[in-house]
XYZ file of C-alpha atoms in Angstrom:
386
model
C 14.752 15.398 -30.131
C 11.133 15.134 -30.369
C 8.664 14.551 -27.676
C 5.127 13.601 -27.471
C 3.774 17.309 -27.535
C 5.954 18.158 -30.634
C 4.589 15.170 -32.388
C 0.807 16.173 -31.944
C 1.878 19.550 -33.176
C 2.930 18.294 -36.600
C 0.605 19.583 -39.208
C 0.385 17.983 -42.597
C 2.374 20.288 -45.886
C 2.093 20.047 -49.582
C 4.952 17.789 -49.701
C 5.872 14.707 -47.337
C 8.535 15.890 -44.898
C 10.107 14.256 -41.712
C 11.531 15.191 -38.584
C 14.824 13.311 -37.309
C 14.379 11.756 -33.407
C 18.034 10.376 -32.427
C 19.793 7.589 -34.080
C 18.451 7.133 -37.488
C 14.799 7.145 -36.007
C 12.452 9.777 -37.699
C 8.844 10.739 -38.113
C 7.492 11.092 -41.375
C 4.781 13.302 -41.675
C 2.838 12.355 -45.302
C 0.937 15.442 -47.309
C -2.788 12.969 -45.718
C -1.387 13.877 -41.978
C -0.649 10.116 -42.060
C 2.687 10.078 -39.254
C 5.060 6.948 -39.421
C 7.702 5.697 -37.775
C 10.780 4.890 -40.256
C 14.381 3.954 -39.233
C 17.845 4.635 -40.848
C 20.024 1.745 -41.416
C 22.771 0.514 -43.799
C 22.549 -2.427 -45.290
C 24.150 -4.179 -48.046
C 26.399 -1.114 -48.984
C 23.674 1.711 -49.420
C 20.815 3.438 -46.735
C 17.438 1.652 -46.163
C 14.402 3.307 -44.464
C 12.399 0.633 -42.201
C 9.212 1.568 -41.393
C 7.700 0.797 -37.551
C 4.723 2.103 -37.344
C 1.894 4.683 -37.369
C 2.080 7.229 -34.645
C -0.184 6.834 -32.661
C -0.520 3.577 -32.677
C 3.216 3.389 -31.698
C 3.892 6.417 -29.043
C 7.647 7.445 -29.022
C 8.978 5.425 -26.431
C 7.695 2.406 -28.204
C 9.651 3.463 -31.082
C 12.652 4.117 -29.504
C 12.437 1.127 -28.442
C 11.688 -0.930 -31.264
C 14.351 1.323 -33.102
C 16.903 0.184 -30.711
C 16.183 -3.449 -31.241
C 15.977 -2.833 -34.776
C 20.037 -1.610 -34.681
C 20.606 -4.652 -32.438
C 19.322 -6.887 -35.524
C 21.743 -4.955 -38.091
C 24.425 -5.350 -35.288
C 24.740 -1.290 -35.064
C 26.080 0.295 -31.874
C 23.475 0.276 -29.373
C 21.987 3.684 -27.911
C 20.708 4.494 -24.920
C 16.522 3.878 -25.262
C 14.220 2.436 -22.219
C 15.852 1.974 -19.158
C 14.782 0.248 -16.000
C 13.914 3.548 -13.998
C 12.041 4.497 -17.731
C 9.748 1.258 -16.465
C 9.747 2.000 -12.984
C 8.182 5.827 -13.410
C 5.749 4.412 -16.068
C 4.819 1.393 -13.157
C 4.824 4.349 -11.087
C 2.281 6.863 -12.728
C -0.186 3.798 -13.428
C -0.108 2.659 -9.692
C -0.152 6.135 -7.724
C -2.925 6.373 -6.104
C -4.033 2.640 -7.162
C -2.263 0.177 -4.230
C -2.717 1.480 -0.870
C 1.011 0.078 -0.289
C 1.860 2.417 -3.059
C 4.811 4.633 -1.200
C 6.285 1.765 0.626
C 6.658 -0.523 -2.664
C 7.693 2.688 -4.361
C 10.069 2.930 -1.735
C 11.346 -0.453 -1.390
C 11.894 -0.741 -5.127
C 13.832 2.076 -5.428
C 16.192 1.010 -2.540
C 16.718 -2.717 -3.714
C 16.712 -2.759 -7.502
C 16.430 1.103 -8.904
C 19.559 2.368 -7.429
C 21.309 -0.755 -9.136
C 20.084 -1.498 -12.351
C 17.725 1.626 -12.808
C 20.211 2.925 -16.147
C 20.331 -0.669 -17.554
C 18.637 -1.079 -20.826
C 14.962 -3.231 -20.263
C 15.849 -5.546 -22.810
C 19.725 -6.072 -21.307
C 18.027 -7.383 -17.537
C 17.890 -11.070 -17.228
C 16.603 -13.673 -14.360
C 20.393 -14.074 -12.829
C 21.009 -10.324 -12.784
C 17.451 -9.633 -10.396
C 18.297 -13.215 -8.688
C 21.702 -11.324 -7.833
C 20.178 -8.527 -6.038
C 17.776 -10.584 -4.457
C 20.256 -13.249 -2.427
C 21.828 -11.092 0.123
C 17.990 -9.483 1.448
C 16.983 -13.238 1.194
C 20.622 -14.359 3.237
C 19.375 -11.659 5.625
C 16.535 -13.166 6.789
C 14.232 -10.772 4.969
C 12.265 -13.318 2.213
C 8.981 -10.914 2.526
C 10.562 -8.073 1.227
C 12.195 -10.818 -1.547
C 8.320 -12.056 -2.334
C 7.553 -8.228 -2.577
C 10.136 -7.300 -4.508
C 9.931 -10.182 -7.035
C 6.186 -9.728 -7.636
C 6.661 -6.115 -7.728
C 9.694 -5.946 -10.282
C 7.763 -8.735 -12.589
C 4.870 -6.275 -12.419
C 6.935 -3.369 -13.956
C 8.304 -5.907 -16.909
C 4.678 -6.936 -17.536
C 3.924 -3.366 -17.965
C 6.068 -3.116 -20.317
C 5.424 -5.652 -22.391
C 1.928 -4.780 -22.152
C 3.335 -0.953 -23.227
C 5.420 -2.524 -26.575
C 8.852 -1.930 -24.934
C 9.559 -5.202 -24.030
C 8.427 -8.810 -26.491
C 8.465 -10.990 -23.792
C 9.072 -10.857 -19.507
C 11.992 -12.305 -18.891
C 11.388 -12.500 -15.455
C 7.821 -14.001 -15.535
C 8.860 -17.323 -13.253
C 11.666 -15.608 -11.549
C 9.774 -16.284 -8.263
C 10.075 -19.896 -8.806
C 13.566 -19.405 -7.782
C 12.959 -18.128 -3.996
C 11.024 -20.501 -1.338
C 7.613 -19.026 -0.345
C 8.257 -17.017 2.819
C 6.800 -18.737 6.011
C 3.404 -17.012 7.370
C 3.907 -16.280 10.557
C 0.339 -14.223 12.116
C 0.778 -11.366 14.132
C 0.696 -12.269 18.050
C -2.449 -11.736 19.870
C -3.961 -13.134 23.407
C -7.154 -14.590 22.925
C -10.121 -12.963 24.195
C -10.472 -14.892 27.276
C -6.925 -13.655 28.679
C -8.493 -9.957 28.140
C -9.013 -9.355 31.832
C -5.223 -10.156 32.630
C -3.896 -7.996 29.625
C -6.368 -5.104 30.766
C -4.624 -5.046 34.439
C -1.844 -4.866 32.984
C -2.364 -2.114 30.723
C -4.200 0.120 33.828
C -0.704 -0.608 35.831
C 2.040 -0.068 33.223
C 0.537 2.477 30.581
C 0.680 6.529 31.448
C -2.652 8.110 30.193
C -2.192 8.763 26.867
C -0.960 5.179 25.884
C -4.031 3.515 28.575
C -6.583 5.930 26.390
C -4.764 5.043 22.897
C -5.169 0.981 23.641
C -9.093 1.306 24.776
C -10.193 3.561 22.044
C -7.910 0.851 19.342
C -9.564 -2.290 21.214
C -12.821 -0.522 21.482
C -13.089 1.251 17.278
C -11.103 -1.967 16.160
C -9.449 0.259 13.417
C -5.752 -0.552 12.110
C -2.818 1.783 14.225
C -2.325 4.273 11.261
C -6.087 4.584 11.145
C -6.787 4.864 14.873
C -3.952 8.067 15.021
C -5.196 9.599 12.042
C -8.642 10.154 13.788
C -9.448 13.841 13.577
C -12.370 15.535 15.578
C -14.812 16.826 13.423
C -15.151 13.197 12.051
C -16.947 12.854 14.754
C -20.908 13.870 15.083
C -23.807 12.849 17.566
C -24.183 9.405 16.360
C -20.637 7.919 14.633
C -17.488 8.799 14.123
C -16.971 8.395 10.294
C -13.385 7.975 8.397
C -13.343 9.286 4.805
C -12.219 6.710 2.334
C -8.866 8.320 1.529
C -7.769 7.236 4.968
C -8.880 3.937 5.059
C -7.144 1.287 3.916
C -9.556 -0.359 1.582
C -10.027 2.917 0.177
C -14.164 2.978 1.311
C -15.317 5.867 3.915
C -16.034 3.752 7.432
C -18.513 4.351 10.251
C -18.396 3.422 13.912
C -21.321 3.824 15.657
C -20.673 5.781 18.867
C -21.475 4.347 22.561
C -21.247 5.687 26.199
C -17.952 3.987 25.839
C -16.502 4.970 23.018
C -17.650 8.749 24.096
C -16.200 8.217 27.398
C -12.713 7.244 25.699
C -12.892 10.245 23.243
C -13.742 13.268 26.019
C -11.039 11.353 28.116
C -8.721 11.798 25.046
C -9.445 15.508 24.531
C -8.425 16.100 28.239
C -5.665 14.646 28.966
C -3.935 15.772 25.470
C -1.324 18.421 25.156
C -2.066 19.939 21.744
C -4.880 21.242 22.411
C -5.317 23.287 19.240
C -4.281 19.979 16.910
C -7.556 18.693 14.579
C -6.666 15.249 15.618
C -7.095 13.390 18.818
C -3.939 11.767 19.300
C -1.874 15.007 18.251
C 2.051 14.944 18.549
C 2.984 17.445 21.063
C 4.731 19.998 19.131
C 3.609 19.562 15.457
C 0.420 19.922 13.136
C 0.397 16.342 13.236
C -1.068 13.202 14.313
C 1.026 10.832 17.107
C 3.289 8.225 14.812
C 1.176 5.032 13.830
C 3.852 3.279 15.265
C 3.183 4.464 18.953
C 1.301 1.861 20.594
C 3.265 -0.750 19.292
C 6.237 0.371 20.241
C 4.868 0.584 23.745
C 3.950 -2.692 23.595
C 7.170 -3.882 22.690
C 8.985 -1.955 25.153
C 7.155 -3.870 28.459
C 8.091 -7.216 28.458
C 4.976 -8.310 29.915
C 3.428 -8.001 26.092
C 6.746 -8.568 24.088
C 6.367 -11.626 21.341
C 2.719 -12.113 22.690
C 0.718 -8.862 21.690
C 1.042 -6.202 18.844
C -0.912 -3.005 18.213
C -2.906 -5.174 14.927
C -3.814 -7.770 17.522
C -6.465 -5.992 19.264
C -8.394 -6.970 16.151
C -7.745 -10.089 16.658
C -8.783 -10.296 20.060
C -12.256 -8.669 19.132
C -12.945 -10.300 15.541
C -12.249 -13.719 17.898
C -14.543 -12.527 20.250
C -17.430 -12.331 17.965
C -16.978 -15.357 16.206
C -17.180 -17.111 19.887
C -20.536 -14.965 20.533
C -22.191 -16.077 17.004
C -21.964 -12.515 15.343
C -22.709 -12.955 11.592
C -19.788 -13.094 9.333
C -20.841 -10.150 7.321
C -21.241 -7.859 10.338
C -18.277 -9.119 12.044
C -16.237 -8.289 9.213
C -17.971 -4.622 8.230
C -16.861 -3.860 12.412
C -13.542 -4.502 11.109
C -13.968 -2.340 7.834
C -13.005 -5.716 5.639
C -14.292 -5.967 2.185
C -16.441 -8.961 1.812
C -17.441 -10.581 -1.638
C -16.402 -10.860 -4.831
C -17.074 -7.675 -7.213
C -20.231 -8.203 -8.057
C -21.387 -9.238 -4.756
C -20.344 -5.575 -3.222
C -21.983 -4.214 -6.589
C -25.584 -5.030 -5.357
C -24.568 -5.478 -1.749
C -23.700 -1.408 -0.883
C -25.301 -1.745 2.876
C -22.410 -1.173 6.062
C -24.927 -2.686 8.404
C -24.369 0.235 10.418
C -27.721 -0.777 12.630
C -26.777 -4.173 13.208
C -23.433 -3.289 14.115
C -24.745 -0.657 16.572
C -25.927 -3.341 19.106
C -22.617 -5.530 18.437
C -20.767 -2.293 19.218
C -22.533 -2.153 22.733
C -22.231 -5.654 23.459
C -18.304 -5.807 22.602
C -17.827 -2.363 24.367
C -19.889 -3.769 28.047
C -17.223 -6.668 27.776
C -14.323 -4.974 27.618
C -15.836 -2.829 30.569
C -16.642 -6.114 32.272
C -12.890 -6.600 31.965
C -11.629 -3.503 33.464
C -13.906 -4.634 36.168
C -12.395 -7.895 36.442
C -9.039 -6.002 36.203
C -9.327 -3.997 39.294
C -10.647 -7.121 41.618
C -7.439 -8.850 40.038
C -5.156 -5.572 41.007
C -7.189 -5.822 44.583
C -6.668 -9.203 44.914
C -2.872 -8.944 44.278
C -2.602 -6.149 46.479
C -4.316 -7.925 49.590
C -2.405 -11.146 48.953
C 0.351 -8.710 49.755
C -0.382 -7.712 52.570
């Protein structure tokens, strides 16, 4: 069988020669170096060459392709060509890298529709066969992953149409067939309620979960983000996350306060790893804590259960300066969101890292003014007691 190295080896002779693929699909190599596609068919009683294409105008998987629908059209026995997974690894090498969701979709994909249909034939898959799959995940309550799914399995069909292995999607209003999932936000307390939440915190959480939820609240970065942190990104002035760790894929900086280096020498201390490169090490591994720690904490003490998540500590703070009139721009750069269309972000390169500096120290002093307010509430409690 050939492949696409073989091909580009092919050198031109004196006389026209060809080299047989599978299946009455060859490459014809002329004496001008001129390659084309030509399949094998019988028709009418005697053998007829069809020609496809130039190579490499049409790769090899196109023509495999187009071969096999070719032997559909003469009603010949059809061969194995371009299969689902053959989709899914092409979707796959164009969006490595590409989607920060990349290994969860990759993931989810393979679970739901790969390790069904993955050896069907592209062109065999219609809309009832993917609805199919879809109805128990949707019966089970889970119509995200459906919406996911759906988008993500139309993507891969697009692809391939876009690649020549497919004429058409035929799944290009499948999602018409699913109702949009319900939005529901992520719980968070609003700002005000801080105070209470805080006292709360300083009487339920051991040390390394108190530390974990004031340096979160305090740096305002996502939970995978926050336990990634790793000491030498931090220097004299900010503690900056390279891009590759970031979720919008663009290196962040927060500027650094008595607060925020109070939190971080607090974290060094109490943590048992000592020799670990990040700050919230696992105890016994090269690794950072899972991303999933604080808000599993939070969902274990039914004080916070259903009314505050690990992600809503941005809430509370990207509420808080919206109440305090913090421009939108700087607001959102605190929360490392990407503002703007394309262009916009093409002239506007700035992180307002000065700006954000004194918005840092103003959101950091409340949060201190909480704990504050925290302990006279603990007091308070405790001489009601009494």
């Amino acid at each position: 069988m050939l492949t696409s190295k073989k091909i580009a080896a092919l050198k031109p002779r004196d006389q026209r020669y060809q080299i047989t693929d599978q299946s009455g699909l060859a490459l014809r190599v002329q004496t001008s170096g001129v390659k084309s596609w030509v399949l094998r068919v019988p028709q009418n009683g005697r053998i007829v060459d069809i020609t496809l294409g130039h190579w490499p105008e049409v790769s090899l998987m196109q023509a495999r392709a187009i071969a096999r629908q070719k032997r559909k059209e003469f009603e010949l026995e059809p061969c194995g060509s371009y299969t689902v997974r053959d989709a899914f690894r092409f979707w796959c090498s164009k969006k490595r890298g590409r989607i920060s969701s990349y290994r969860d979709e990759k993931i989810r994909l393979e679970k739901y529709v790969i390790s069904k249909i993955g050896s069907r034939q592209l062109d065999s898959i219609t809309p009832p066969i993917v609805i199919k799959l879809m109805e128990p995940i949707e019966a089970a309550g889970h119509q995200s992953t459906v919406k996911r799914l759906l988008m993500r399995t139309r993507e891969i069909f697009d692809m391939s149409v876009n690649a020549g292995y497919l004429q058409s999607n035929p799944l290009a209003k499948i999602t018409k067939v699913f109702p949009v999932p319900e939005v529901r936000h992520m719980p968070a307390i609003d700002w005000r309620e801080l105070p209470i939440v805080i006292s709360q915190v300083e009487a339920l959480a051991p040390p390394k979960y108190r530390v974990l939820f004031y340096f979160s609240l305090a740096t305002l970065l996502r939970p995978g983000e926050v336990v990634s942190m790793r000491l030498d990104w931090i220097n004299e002035e900010a503690i900056t996350i390279p891009a590759e760790y970031m979720k919008m894929k663009r290196a962040h900086r927060i500027p650094l306060t008595p607060f925020l280096i109070s939190l971080i020498s607090e974290a060094k201390r109490i943590r048992k790893n000592k020799r670990s490169p990040f700050l919230f090490p696992a105890t016994n591994a090269n690794r950072p804590i899972s991303s999933q720690a604080m808000a599993k904490w939070l969902h274990e003490q039914p004080a916070f259960r259903g009314r505050l998540v690990a992600h809503g500590l941005r809430s509370i703070g990207r509420s808080w300066f919206a109440d305090n009139d913090v421009p939108f721009e700087i607001a959102e750069a605190c929360l490392a969101h990407v503002v703007g269309s394309q262009v916009v972000r093409a002239y506007q390169r700035t992180d307002f890292f000065a700006p954000r500096q004194k918005i840092m120290l103003s959101w950091h002093a409340f949060i201190q003014q909480c704990a504050q307010c925290a302990q006279l509430l603990t007091q308070n409690t405790d001489s009601h007691e009494d």
